[in-house]
mmCIF file with all atom_site columns, C-alpha atoms and ligand atoms in Angstrom:
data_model
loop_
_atom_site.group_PDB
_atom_site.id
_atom_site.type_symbol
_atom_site.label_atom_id
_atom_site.label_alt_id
_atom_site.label_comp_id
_atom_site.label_asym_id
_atom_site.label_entity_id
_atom_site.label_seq_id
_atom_site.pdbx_PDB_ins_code
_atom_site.Cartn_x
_atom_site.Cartn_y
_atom_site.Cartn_z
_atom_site.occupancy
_atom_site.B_iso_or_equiv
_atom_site.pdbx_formal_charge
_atom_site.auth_seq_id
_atom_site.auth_comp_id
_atom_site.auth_asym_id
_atom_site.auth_atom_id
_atom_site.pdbx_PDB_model_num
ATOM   1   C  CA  . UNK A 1 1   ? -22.204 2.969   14.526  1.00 78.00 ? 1   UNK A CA  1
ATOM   2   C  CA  . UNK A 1 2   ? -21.075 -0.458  14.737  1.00 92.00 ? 2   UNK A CA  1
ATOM   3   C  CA  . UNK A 1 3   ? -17.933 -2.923  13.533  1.00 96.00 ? 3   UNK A CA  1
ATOM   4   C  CA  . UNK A 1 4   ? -19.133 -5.356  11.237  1.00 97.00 ? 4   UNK A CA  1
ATOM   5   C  CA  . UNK A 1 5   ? -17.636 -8.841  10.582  1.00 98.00 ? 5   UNK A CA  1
ATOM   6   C  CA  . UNK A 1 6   ? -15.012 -9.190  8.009   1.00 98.00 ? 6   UNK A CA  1
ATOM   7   C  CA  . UNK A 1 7   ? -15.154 -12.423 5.631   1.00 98.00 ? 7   UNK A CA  1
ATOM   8   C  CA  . UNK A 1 8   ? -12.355 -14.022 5.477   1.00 96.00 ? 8   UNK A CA  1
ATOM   9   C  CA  . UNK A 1 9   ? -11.104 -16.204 2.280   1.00 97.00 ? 9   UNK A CA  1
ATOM   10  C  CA  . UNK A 1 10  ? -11.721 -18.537 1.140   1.00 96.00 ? 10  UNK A CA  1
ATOM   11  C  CA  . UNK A 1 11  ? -15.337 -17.791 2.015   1.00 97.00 ? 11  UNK A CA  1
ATOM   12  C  CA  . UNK A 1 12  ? -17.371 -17.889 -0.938  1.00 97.00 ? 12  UNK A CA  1
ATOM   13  C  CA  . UNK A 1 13  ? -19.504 -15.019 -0.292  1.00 98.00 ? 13  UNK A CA  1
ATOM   14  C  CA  . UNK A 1 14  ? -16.303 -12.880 -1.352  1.00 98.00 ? 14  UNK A CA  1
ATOM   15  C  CA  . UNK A 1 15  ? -17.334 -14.390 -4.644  1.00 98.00 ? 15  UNK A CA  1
ATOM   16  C  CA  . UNK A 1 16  ? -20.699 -12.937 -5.199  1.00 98.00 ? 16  UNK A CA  1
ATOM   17  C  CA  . UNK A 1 17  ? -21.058 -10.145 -7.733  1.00 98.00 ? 17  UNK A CA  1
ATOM   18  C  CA  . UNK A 1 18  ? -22.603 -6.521  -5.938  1.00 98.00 ? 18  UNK A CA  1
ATOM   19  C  CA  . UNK A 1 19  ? -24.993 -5.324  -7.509  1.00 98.00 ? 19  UNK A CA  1
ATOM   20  C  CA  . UNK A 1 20  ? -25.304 -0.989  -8.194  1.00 98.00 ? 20  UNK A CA  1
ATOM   21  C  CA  . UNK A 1 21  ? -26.676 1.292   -5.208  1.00 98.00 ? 21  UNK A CA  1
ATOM   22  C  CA  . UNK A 1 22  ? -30.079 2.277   -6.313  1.00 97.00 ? 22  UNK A CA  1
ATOM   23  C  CA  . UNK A 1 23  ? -30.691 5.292   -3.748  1.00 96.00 ? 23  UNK A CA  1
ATOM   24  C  CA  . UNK A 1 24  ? -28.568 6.576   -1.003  1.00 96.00 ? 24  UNK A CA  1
ATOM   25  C  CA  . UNK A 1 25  ? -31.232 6.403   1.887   1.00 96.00 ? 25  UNK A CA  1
ATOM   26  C  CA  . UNK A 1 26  ? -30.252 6.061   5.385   1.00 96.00 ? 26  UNK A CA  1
ATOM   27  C  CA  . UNK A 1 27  ? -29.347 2.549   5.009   1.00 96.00 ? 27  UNK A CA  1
ATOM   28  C  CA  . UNK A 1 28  ? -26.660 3.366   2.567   1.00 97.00 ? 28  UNK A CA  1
ATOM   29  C  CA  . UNK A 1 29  ? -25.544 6.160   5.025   1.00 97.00 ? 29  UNK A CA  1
ATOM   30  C  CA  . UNK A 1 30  ? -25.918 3.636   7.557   1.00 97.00 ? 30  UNK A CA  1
ATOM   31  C  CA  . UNK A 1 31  ? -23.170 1.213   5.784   1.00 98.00 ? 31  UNK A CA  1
ATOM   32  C  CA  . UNK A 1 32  ? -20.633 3.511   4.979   1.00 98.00 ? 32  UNK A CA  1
ATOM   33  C  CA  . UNK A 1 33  ? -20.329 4.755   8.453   1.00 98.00 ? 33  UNK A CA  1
ATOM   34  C  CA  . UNK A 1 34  ? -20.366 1.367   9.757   1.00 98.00 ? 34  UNK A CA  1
ATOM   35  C  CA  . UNK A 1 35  ? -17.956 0.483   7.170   1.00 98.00 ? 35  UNK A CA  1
ATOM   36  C  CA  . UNK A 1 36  ? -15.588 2.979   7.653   1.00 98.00 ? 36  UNK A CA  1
ATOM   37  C  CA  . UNK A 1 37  ? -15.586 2.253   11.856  1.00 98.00 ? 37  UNK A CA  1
ATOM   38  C  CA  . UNK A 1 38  ? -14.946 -1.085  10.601  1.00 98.00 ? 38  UNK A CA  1
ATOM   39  C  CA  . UNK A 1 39  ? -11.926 -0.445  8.139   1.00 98.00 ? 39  UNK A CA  1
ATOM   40  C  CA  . UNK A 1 40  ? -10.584 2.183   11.030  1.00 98.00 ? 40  UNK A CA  1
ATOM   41  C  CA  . UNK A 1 41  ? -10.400 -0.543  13.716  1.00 97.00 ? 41  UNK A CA  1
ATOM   42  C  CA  . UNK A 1 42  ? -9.112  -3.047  11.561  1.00 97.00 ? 42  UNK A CA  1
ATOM   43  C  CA  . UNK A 1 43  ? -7.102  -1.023  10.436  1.00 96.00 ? 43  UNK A CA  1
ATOM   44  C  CA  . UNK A 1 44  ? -6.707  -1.238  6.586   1.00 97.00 ? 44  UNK A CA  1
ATOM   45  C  CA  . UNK A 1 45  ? -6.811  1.057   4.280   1.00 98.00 ? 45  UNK A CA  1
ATOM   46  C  CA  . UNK A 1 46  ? -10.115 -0.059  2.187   1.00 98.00 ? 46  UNK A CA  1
ATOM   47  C  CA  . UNK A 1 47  ? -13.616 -1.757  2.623   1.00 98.00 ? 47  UNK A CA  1
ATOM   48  C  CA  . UNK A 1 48  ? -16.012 -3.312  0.243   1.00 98.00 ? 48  UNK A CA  1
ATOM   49  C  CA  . UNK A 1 49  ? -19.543 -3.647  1.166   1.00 98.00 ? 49  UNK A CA  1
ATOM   50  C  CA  . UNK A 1 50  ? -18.399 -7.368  0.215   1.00 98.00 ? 50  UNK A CA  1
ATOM   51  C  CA  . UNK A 1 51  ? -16.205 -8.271  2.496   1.00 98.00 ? 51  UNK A CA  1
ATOM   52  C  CA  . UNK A 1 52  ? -18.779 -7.678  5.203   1.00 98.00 ? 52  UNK A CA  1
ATOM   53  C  CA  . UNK A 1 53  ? -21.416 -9.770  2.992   1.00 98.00 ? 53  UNK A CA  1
ATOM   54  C  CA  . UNK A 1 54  ? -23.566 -6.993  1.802   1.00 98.00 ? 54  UNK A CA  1
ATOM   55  C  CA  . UNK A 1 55  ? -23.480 -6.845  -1.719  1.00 98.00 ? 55  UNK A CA  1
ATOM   56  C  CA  . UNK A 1 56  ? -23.732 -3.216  -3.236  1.00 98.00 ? 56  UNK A CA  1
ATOM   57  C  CA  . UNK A 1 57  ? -21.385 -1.355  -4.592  1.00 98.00 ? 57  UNK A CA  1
ATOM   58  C  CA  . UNK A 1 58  ? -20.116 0.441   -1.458  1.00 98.00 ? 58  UNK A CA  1
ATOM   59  C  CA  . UNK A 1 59  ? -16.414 1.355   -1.092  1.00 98.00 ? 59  UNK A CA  1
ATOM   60  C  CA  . UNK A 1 60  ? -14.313 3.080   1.761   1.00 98.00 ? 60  UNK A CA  1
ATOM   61  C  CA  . UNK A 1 61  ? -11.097 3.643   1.307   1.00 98.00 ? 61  UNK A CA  1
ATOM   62  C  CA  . UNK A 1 62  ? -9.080  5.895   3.499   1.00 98.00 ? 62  UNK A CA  1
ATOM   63  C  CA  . UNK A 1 63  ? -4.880  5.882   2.427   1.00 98.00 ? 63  UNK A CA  1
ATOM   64  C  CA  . UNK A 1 64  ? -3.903  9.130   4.456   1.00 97.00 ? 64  UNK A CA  1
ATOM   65  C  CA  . UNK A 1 65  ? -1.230  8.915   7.193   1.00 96.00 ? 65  UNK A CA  1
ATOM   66  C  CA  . UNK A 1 66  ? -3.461  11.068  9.007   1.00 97.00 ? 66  UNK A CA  1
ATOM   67  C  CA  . UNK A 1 67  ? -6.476  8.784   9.047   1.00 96.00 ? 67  UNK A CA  1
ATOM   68  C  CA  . UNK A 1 68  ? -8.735  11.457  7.596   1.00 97.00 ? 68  UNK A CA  1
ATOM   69  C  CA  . UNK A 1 69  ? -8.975  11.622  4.506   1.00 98.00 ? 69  UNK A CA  1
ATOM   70  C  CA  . UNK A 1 70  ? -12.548 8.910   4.034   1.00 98.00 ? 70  UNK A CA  1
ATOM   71  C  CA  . UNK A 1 71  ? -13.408 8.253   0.365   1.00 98.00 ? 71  UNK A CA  1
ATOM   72  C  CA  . UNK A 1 72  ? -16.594 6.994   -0.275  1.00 98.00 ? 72  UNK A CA  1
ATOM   73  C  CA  . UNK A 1 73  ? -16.897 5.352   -3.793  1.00 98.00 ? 73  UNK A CA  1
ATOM   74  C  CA  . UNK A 1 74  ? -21.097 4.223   -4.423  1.00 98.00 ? 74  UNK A CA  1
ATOM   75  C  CA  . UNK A 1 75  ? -20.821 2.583   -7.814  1.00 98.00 ? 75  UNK A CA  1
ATOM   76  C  CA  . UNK A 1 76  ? -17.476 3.525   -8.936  1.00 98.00 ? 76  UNK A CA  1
ATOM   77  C  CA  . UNK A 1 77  ? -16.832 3.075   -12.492 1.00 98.00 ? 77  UNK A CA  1
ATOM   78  C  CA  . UNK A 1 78  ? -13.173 2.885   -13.808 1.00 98.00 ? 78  UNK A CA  1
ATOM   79  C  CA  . UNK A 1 79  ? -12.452 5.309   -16.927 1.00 98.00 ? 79  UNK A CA  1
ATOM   80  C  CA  . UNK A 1 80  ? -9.247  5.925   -17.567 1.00 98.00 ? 80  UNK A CA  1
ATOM   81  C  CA  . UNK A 1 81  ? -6.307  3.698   -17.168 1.00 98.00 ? 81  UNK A CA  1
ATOM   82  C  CA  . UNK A 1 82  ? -2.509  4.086   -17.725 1.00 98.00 ? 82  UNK A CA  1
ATOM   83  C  CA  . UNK A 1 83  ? 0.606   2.356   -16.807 1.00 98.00 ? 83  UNK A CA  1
ATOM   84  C  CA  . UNK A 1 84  ? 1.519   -0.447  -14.982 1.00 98.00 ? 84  UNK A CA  1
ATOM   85  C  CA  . UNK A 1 85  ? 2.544   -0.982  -11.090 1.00 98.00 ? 85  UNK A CA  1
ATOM   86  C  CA  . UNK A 1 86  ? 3.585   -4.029  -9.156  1.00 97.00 ? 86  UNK A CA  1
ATOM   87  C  CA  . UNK A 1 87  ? 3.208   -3.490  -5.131  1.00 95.00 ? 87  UNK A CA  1
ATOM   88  C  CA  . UNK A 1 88  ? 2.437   -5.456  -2.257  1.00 97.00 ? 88  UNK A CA  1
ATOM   89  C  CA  . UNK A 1 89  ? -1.093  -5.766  -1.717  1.00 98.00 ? 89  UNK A CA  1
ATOM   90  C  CA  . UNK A 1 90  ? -2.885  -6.842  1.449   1.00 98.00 ? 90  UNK A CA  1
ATOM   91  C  CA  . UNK A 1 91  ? -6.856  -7.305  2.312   1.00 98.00 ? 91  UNK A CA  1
ATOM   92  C  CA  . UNK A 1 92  ? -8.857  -7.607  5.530   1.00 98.00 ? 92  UNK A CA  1
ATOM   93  C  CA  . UNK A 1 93  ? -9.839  -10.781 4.735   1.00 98.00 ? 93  UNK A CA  1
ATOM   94  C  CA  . UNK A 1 94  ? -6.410  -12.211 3.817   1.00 97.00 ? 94  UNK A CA  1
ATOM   95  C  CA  . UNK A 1 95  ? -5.193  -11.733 6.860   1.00 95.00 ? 95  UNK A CA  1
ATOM   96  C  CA  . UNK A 1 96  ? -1.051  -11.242 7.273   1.00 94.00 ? 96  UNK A CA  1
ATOM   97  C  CA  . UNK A 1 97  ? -0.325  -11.339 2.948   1.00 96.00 ? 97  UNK A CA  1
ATOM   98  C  CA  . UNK A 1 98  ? 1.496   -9.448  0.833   1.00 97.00 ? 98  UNK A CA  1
ATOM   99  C  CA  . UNK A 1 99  ? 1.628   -9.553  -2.668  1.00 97.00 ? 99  UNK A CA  1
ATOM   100 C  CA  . UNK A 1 100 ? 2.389   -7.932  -5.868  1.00 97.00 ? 100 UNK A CA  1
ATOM   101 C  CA  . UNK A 1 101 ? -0.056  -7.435  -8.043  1.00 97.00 ? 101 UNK A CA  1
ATOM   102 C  CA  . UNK A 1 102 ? -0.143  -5.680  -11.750 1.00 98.00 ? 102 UNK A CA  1
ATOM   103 C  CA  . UNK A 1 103 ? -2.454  -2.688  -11.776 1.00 98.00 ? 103 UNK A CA  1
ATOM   104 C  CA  . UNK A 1 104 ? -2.877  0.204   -13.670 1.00 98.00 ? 104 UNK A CA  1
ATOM   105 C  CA  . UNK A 1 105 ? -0.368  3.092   -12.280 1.00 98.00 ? 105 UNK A CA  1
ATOM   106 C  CA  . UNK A 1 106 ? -3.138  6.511   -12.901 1.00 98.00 ? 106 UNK A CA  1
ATOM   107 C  CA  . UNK A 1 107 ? -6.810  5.024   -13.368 1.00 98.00 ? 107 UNK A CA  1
ATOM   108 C  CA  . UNK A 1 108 ? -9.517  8.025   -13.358 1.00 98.00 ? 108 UNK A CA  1
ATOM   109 C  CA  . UNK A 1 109 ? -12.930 6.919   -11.706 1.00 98.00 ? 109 UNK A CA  1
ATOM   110 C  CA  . UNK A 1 110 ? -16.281 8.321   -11.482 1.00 98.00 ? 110 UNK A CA  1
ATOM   111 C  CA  . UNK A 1 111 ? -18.713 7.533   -8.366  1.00 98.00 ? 111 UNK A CA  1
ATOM   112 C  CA  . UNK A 1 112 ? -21.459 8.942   -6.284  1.00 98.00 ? 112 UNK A CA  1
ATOM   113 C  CA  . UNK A 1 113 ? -20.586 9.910   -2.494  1.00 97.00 ? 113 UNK A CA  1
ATOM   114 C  CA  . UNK A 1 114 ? -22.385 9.325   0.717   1.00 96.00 ? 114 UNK A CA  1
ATOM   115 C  CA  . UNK A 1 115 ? -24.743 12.551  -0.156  1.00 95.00 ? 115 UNK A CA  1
ATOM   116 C  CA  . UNK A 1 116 ? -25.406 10.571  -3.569  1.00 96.00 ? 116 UNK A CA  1
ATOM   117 C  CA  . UNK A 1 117 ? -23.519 13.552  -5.571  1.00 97.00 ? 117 UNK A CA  1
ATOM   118 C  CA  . UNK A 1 118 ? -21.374 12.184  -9.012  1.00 98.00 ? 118 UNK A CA  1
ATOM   119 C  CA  . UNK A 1 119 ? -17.754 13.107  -8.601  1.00 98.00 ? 119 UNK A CA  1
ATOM   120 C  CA  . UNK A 1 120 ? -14.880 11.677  -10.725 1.00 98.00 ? 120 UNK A CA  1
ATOM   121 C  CA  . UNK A 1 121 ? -11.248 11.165  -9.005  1.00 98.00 ? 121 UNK A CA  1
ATOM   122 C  CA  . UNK A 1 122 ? -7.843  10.809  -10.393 1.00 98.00 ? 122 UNK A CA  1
ATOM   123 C  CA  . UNK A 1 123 ? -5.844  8.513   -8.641  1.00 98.00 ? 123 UNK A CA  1
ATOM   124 C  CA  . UNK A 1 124 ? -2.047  7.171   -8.964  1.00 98.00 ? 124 UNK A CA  1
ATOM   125 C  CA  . UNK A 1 125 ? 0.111   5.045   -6.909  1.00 97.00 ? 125 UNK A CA  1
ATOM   126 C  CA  . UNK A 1 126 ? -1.209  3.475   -3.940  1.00 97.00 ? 126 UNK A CA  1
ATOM   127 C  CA  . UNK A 1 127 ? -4.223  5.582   -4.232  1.00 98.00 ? 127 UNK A CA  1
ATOM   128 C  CA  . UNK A 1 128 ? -5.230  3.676   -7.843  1.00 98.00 ? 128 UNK A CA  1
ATOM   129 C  CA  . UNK A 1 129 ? -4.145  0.220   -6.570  1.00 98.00 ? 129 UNK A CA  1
ATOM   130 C  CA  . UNK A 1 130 ? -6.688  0.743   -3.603  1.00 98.00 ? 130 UNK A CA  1
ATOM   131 C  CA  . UNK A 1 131 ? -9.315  1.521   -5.512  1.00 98.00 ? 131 UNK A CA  1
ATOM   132 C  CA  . UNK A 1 132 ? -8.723  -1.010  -8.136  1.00 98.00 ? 132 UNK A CA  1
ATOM   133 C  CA  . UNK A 1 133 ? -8.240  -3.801  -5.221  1.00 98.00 ? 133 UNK A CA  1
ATOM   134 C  CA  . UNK A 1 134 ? -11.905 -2.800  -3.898  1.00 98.00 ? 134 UNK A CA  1
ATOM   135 C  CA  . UNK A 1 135 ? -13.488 -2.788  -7.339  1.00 98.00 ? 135 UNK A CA  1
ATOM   136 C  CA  . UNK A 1 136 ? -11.947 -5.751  -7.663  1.00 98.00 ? 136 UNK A CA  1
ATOM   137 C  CA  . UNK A 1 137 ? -14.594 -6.869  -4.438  1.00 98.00 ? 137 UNK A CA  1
ATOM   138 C  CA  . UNK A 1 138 ? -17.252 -5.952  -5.422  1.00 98.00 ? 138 UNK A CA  1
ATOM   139 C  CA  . UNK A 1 139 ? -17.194 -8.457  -9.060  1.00 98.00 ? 139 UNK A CA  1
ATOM   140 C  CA  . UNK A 1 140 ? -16.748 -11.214 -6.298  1.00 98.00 ? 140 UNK A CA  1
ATOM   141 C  CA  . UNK A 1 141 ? -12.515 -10.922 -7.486  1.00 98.00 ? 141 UNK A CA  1
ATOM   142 C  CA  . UNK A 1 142 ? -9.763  -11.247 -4.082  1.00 98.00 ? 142 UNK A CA  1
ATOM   143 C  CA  . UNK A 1 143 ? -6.469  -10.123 -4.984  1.00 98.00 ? 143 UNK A CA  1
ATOM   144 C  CA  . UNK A 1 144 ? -5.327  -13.974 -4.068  1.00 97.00 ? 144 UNK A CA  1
ATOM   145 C  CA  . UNK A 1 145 ? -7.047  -14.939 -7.810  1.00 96.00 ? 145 UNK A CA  1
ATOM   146 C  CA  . UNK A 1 146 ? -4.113  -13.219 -9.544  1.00 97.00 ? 146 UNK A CA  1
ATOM   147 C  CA  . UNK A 1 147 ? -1.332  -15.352 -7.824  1.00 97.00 ? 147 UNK A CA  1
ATOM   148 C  CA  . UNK A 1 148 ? 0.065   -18.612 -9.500  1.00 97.00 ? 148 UNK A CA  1
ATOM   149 C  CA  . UNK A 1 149 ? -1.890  -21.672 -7.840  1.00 97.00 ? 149 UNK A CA  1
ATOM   150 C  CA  . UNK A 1 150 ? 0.484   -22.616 -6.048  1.00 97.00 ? 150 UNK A CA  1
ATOM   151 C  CA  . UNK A 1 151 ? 0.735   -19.170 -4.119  1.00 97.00 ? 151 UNK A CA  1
ATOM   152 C  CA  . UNK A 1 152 ? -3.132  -19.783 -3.922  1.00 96.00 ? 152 UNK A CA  1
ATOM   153 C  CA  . UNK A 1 153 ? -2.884  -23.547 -2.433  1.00 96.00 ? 153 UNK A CA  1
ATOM   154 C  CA  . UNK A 1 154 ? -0.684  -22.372 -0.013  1.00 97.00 ? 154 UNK A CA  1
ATOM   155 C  CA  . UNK A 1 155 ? -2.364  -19.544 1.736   1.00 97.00 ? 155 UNK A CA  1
ATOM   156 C  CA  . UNK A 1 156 ? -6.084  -21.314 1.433   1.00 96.00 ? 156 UNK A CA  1
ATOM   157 C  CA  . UNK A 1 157 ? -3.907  -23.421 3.838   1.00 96.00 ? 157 UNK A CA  1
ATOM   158 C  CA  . UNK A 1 158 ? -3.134  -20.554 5.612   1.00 95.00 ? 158 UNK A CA  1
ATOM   159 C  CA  . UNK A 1 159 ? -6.057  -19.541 6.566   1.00 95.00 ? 159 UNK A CA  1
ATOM   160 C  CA  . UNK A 1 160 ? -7.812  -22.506 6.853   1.00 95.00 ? 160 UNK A CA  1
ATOM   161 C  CA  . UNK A 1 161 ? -5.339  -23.061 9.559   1.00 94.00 ? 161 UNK A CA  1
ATOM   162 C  CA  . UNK A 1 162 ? -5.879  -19.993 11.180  1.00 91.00 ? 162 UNK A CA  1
ATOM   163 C  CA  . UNK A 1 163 ? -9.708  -19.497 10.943  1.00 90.00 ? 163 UNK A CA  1
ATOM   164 C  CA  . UNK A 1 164 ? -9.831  -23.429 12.521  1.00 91.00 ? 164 UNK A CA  1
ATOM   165 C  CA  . UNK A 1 165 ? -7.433  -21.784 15.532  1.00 90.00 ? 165 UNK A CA  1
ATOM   166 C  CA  . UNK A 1 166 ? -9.412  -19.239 16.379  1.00 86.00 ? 166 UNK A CA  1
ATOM   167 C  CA  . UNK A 1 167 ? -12.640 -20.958 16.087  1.00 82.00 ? 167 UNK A CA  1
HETATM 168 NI NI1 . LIG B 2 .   ? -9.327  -6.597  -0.002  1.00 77.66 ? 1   LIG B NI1 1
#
């Protein structure tokens, strides 16, 4: 297994659209272990194929205290959705922000997992916000395109900043 390289905004390769997983083969396998080293090490508590520049719709999400509990979500599809929740969101590659974002409180979702089976998942809370964050991903959408501009101008700065520090 290996880390991958997380892209970090504003690159515009976290714009690009993923396209569906047509077979889980052992390059799919492949990804979602790499992905899920990579999310562990970060650490964070969600991955989209995206954000390390592969463009299928791979997600790992993991929001146990434990640090156990992998869920693998090949070409989720939202189906249900109900409420509305506000809570601090962060993402690998908008490193050190926190923001609310509105998202539905209970979604339900269907997917296929690593082995390529169809399961379907109801989530709330943090749980549902995760997965709606990563979906989010993989239609090329960071969670820094629901803030007002201004919130926006100011942390492209950000991280502008930073990247051009540590480069
Ligand atoms: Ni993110």
């Amino acid at each position: 297994m290996a880390r991958l390289p997380i892209l970090r905004y504003p690159d515009s390769r976290l714009y690009k659209k993923a396209s569906p997983v047509k077979e889980i083969d052992a390059h799919i396998r492949m990804l979602v272990a790499n992905m899920a080293e990579t999310m562990y090490a970060a650490p964070g508590i969600g991955l989209a194929a995206t954000q390390v520049d592969i463009h299928k719709q791979v997600i790992v999400i993991d929001v146990s205290e434990t640090r156990d509990q992998l869920l693998v979500l090949i070409n989720p599809e939202i189906t249900e959705r109900e409420g509305i929740q506000n809570i601090d969101e962060g993402c690998l590659s908008v490193p050190d922000v926190y923001e609310p974002v509105e998202r539905a409180q209970r979604i339900a979702v269907s997917a296929l997992d690593a082995q390529g089976k169809a399961f379907s998942l109801g989530a709330e809370d943090l749980l549902a916000v995760c997965i709606q964050h990563e979906m989010d991903h993989l239609e090329g959408k960071v969670f820094v395109d629901y803030l007002s501009r201004l919130k926006r101008t100011r942390i492209r700065a950000k991280m502008l900043k930073q990247q051009k520090k540590s480069a």
